[in-house]
mmCIF file of C-alpha atoms in Angstrom:
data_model
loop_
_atom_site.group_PDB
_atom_site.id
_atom_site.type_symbol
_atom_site.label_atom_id
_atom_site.label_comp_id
_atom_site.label_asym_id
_atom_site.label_seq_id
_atom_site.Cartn_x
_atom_site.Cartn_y
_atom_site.Cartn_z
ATOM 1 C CA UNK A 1 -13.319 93.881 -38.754
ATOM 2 C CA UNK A 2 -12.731 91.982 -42.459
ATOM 3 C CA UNK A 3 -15.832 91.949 -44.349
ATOM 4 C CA UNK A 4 -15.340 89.418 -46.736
ATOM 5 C CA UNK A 5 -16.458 85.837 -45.552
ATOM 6 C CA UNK A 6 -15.454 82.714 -47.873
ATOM 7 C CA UNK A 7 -17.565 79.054 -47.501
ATOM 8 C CA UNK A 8 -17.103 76.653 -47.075
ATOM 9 C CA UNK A 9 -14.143 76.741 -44.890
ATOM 10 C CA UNK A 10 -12.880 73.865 -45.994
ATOM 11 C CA UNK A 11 -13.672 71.846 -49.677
ATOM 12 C CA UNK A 12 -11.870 68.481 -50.405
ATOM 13 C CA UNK A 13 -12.080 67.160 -54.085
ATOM 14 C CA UNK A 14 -10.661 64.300 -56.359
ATOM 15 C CA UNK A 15 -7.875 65.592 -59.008
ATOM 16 C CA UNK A 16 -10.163 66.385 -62.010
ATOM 17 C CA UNK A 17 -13.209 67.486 -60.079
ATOM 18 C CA UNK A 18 -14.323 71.091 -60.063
ATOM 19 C CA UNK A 19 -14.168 73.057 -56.930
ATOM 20 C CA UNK A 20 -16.537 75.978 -55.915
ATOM 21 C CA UNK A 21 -16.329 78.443 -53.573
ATOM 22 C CA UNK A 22 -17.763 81.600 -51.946
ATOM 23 C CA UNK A 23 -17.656 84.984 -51.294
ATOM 24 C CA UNK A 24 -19.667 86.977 -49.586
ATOM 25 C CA UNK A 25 -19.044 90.594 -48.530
ATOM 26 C CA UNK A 26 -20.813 93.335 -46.536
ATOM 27 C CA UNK A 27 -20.791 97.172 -48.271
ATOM 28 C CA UNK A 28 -20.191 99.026 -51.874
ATOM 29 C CA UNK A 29 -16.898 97.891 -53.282
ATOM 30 C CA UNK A 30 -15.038 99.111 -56.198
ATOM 31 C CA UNK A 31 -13.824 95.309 -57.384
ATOM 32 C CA UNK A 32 -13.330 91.845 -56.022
ATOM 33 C CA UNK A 33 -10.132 89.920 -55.674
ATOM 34 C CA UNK A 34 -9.281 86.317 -55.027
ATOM 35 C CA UNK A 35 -6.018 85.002 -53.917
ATOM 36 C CA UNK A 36 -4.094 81.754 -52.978
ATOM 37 C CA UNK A 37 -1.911 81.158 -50.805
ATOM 38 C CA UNK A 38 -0.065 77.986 -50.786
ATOM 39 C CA UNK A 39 1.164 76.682 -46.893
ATOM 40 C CA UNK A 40 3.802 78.595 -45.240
ATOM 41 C CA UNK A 41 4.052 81.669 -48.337
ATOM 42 C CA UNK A 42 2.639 85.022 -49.115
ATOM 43 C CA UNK A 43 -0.465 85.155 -50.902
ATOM 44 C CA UNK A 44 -0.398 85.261 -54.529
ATOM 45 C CA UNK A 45 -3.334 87.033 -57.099
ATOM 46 C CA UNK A 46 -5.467 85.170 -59.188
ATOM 47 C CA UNK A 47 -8.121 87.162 -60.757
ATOM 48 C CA UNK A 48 -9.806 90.694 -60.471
ATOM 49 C CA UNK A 49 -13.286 91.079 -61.000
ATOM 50 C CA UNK A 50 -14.884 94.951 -61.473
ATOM 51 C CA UNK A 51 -18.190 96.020 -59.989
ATOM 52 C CA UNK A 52 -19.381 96.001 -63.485
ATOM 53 C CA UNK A 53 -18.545 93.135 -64.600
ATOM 54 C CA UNK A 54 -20.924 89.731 -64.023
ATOM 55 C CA UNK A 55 -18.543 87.266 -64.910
ATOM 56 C CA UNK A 56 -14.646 86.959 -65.662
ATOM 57 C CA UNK A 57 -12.532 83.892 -66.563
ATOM 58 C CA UNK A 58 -9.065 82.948 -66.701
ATOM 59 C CA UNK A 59 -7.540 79.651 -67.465
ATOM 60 C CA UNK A 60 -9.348 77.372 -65.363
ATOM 61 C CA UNK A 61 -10.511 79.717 -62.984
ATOM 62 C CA UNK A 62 -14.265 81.399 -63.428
ATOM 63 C CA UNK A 63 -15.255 84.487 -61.544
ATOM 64 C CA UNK A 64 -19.197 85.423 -60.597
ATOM 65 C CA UNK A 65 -19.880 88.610 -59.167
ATOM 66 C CA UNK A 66 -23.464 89.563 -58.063
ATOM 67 C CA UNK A 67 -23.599 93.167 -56.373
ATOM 68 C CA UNK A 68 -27.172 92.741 -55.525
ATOM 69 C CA UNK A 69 -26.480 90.060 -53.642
ATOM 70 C CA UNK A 70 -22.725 91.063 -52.859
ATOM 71 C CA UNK A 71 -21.523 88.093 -52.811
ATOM 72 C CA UNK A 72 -18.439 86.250 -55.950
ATOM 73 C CA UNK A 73 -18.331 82.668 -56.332
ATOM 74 C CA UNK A 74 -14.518 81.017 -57.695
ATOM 75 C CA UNK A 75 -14.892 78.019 -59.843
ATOM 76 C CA UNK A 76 -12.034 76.113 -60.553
ATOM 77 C CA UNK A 77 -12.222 73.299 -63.431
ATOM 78 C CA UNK A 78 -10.409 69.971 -63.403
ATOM 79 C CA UNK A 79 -8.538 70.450 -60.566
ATOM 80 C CA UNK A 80 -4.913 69.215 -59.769
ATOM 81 C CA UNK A 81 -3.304 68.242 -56.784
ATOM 82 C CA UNK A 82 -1.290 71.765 -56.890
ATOM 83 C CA UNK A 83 -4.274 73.525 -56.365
ATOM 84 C CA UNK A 84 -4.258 72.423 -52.772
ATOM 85 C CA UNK A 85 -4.465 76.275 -50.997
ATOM 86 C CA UNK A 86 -6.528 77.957 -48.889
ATOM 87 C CA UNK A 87 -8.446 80.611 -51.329
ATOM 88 C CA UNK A 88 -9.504 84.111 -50.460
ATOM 89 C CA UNK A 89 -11.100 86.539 -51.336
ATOM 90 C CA UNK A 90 -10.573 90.986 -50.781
ATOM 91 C CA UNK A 91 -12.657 93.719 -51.122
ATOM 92 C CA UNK A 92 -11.270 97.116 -51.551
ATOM 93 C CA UNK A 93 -14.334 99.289 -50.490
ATOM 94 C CA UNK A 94 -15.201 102.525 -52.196
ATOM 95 C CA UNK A 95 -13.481 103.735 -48.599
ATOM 96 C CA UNK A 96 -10.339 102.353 -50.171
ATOM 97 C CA UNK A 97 -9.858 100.263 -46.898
ATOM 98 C CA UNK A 98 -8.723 96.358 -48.160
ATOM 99 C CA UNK A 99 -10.451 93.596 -46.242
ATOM 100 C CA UNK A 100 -9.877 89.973 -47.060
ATOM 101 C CA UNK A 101 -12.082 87.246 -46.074
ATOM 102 C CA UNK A 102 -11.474 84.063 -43.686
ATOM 103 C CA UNK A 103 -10.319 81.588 -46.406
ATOM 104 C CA UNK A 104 -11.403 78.444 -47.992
ATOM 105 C CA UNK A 105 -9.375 75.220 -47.480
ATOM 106 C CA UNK A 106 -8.781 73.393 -50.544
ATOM 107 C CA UNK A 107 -7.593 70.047 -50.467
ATOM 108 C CA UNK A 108 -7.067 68.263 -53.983
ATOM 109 C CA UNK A 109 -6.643 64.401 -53.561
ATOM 110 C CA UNK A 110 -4.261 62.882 -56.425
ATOM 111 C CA UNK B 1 10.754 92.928 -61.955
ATOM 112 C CA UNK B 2 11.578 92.239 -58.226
ATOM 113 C CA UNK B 3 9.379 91.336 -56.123
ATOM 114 C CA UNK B 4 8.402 92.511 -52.359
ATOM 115 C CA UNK B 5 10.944 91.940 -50.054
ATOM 116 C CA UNK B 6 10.739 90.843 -46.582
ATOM 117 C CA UNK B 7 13.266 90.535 -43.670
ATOM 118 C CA UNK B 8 13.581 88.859 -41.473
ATOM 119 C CA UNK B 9 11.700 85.536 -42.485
ATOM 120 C CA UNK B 10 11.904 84.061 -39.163
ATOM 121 C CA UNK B 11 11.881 85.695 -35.311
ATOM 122 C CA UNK B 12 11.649 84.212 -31.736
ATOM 123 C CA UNK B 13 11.418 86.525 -29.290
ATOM 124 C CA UNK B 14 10.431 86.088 -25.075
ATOM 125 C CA UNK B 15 6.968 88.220 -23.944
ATOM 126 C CA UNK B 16 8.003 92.103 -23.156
ATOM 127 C CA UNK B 17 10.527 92.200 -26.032
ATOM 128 C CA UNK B 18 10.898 94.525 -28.459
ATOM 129 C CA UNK B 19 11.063 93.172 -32.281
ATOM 130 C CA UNK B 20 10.827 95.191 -35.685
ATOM 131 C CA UNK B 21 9.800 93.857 -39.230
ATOM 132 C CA UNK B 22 11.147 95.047 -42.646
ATOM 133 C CA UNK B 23 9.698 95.443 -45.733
ATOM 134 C CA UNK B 24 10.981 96.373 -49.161
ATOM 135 C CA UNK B 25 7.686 97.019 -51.587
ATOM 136 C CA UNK B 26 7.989 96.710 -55.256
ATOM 137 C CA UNK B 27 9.949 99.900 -57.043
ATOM 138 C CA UNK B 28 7.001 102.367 -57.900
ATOM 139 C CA UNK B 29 4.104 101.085 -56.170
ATOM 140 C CA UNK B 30 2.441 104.164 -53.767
ATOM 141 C CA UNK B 31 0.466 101.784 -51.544
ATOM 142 C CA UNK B 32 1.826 99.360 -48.667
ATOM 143 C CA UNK B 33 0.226 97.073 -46.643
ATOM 144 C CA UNK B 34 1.103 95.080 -43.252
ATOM 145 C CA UNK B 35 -1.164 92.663 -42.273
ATOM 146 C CA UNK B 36 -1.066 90.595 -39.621
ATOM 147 C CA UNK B 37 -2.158 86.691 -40.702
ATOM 148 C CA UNK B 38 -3.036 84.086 -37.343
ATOM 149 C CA UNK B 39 -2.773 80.811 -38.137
ATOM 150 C CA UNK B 40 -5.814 79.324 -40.081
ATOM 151 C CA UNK B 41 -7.513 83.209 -40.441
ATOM 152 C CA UNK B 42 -7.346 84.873 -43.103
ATOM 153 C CA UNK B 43 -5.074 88.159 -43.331
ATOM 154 C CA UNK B 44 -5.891 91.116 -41.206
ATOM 155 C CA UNK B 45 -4.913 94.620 -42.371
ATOM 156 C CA UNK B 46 -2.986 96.896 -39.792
ATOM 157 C CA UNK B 47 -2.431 99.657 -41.668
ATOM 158 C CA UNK B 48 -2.229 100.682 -45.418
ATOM 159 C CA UNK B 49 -0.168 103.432 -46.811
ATOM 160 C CA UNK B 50 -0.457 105.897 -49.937
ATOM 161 C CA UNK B 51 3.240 107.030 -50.222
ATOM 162 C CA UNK B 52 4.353 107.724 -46.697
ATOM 163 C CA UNK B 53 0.949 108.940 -45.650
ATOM 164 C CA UNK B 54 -1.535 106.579 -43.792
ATOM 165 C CA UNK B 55 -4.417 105.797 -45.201
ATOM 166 C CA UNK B 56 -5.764 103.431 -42.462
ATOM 167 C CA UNK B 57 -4.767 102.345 -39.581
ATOM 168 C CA UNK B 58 -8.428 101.582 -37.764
ATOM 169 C CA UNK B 59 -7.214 97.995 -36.630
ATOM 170 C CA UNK B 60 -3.384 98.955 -35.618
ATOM 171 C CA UNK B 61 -3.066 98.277 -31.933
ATOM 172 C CA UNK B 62 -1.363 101.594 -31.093
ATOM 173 C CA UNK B 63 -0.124 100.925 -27.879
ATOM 174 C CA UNK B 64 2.111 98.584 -29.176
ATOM 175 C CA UNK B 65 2.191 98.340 -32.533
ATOM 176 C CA UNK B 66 3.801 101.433 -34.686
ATOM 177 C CA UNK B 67 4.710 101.843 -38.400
ATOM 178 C CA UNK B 68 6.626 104.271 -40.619
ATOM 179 C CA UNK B 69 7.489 104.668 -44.150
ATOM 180 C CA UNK B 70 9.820 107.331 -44.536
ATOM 181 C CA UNK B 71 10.862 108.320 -48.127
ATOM 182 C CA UNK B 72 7.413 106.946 -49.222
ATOM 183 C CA UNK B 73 8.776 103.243 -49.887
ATOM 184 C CA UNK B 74 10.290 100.940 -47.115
ATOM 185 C CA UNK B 75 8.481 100.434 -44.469
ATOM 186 C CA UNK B 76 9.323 99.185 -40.611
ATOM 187 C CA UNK B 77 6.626 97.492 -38.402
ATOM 188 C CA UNK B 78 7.353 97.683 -34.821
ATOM 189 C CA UNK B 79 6.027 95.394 -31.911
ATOM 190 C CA UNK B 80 7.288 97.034 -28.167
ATOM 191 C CA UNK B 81 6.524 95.257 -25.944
ATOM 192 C CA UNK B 82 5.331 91.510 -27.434
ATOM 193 C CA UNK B 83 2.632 89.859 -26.332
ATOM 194 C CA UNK B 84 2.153 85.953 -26.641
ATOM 195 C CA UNK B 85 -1.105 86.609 -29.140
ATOM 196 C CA UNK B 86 1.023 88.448 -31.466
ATOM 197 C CA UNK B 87 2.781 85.075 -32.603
ATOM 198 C CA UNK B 88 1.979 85.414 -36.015
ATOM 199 C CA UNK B 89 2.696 85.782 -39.842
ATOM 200 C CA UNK B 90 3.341 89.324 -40.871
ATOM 201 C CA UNK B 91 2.979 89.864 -44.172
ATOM 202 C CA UNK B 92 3.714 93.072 -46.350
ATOM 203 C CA UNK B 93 2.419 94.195 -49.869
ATOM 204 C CA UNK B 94 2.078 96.375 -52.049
ATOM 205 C CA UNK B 95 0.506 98.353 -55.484
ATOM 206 C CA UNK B 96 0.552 100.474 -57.747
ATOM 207 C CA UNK B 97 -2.233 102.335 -56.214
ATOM 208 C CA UNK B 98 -5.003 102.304 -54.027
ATOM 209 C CA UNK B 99 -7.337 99.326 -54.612
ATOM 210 C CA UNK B 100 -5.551 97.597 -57.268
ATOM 211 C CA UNK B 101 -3.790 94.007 -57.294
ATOM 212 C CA UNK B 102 -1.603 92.960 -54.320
ATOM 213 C CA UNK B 103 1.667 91.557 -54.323
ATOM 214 C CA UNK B 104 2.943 90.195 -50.849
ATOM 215 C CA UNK B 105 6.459 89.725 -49.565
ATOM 216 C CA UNK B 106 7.010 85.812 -48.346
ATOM 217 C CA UNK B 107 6.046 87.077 -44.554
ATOM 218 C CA UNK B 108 8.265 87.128 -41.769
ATOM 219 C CA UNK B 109 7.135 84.344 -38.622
ATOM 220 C CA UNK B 110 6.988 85.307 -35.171
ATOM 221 C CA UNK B 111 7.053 83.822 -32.050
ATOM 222 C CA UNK B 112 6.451 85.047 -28.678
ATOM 223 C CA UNK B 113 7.032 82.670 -25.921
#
């Protein structure tokens, strides 16, 4: 079963406002992922976070990661209408197995 | 460099048929993925390999589903016989090892009627 649960399901934002999302995830892992996947394509990486690492950024993306809680928040800042994706995030566990969560529906309205 | 490659991108096939997927992972990368994606779920792994070894294959529905990769780098996913709730994406990926970044194929879409 995937272990890695994203919320909301679905976020819809004005172009320009920031969009949040979540990550929550159920044993030890050895990082966190988050990818997007545009309609109809494959998913496409956006930023690894470690297990020892509290916070990562890249471009306009920010990454949280709190094991104690296990659970990664995704910020996005000023959005644009091409980040409309659905968002997710994976966990490869220290088993090795790769789960990715159920996705979070961005909409970005122009 | 080139990325993972996928074939076909598109299949319609009638319940009880056979059907096979391709997939052509990135030169070097030990570890490849299938996962199965329903539309509006997220992706579900079917099984993961490290070279041509499997390294999990806990959600692979065996009686139907198989998948090789001789040689340690293409892979095949087979479907005998299709049911209607395996309409789906099938998407492939792979890295350079265990755990690290992804990088998926474009998918192939099937559709069992």
């Amino acid at each position: 079963s995937q272990q890695g649960e994203e919320d909301p399901q679905a976020l819809s934002i004005q172009e320009g406002e920031n969009a949040t999302m979540n990550c929550s995830y159920k044993t030890s892992i050895n990082n966190l992922q988050w990818y997007r996947q545009n309609s109809g394509r494959g998913l496409v990486h956006l930023i690894l976070i470690r297990s020892n690492e509290r916070e990562k950024h890249s471009g306009r993306l920010r990454v949280t990661l709190d094991t104690s809680k296990k659970s990664s928040s995704l910020l996005i800042t000023a959005s644009r209408a091409a980040d409309t994706a659905s968002y997710f995030c994976a966990t490869p566990s220290t088993g090795n197995q790769f789960y990715f969560g159920t996705g979070t529906s961005l909409t970005v309205i122009p | 460099e080139a990325g993972v490659a996928q074939s076909p991108r598109y299949k319609i096939i009638e319940k009880r048929q056979s059907v096979a997927f391709w997939c052509n992972p990135i030169s070097g990368h030990a570890t490849l993925y299938w996962y199965q994606q329903i539309l509006g779920q997220g992706p579900k792994l079917l099984i993961q390999f490290q070279n041509n070894g499997v390294v999990d294959d806990s959600q692979l529905p065996k009686d139907r589903f198989s998948a090789e990769r001789l040689k340690g780098v293409d892979s095949t996913l087979k479907i005998q016989p299709a049911k209607l709730e395996d309409s789906a994406v099938y998407l492939c990926a792979s890295s350079r090892n265990v755990g690290n970044i992804q990088y998926f194929g474009a998918g192939t879409r099937l559709s069992v009627l």
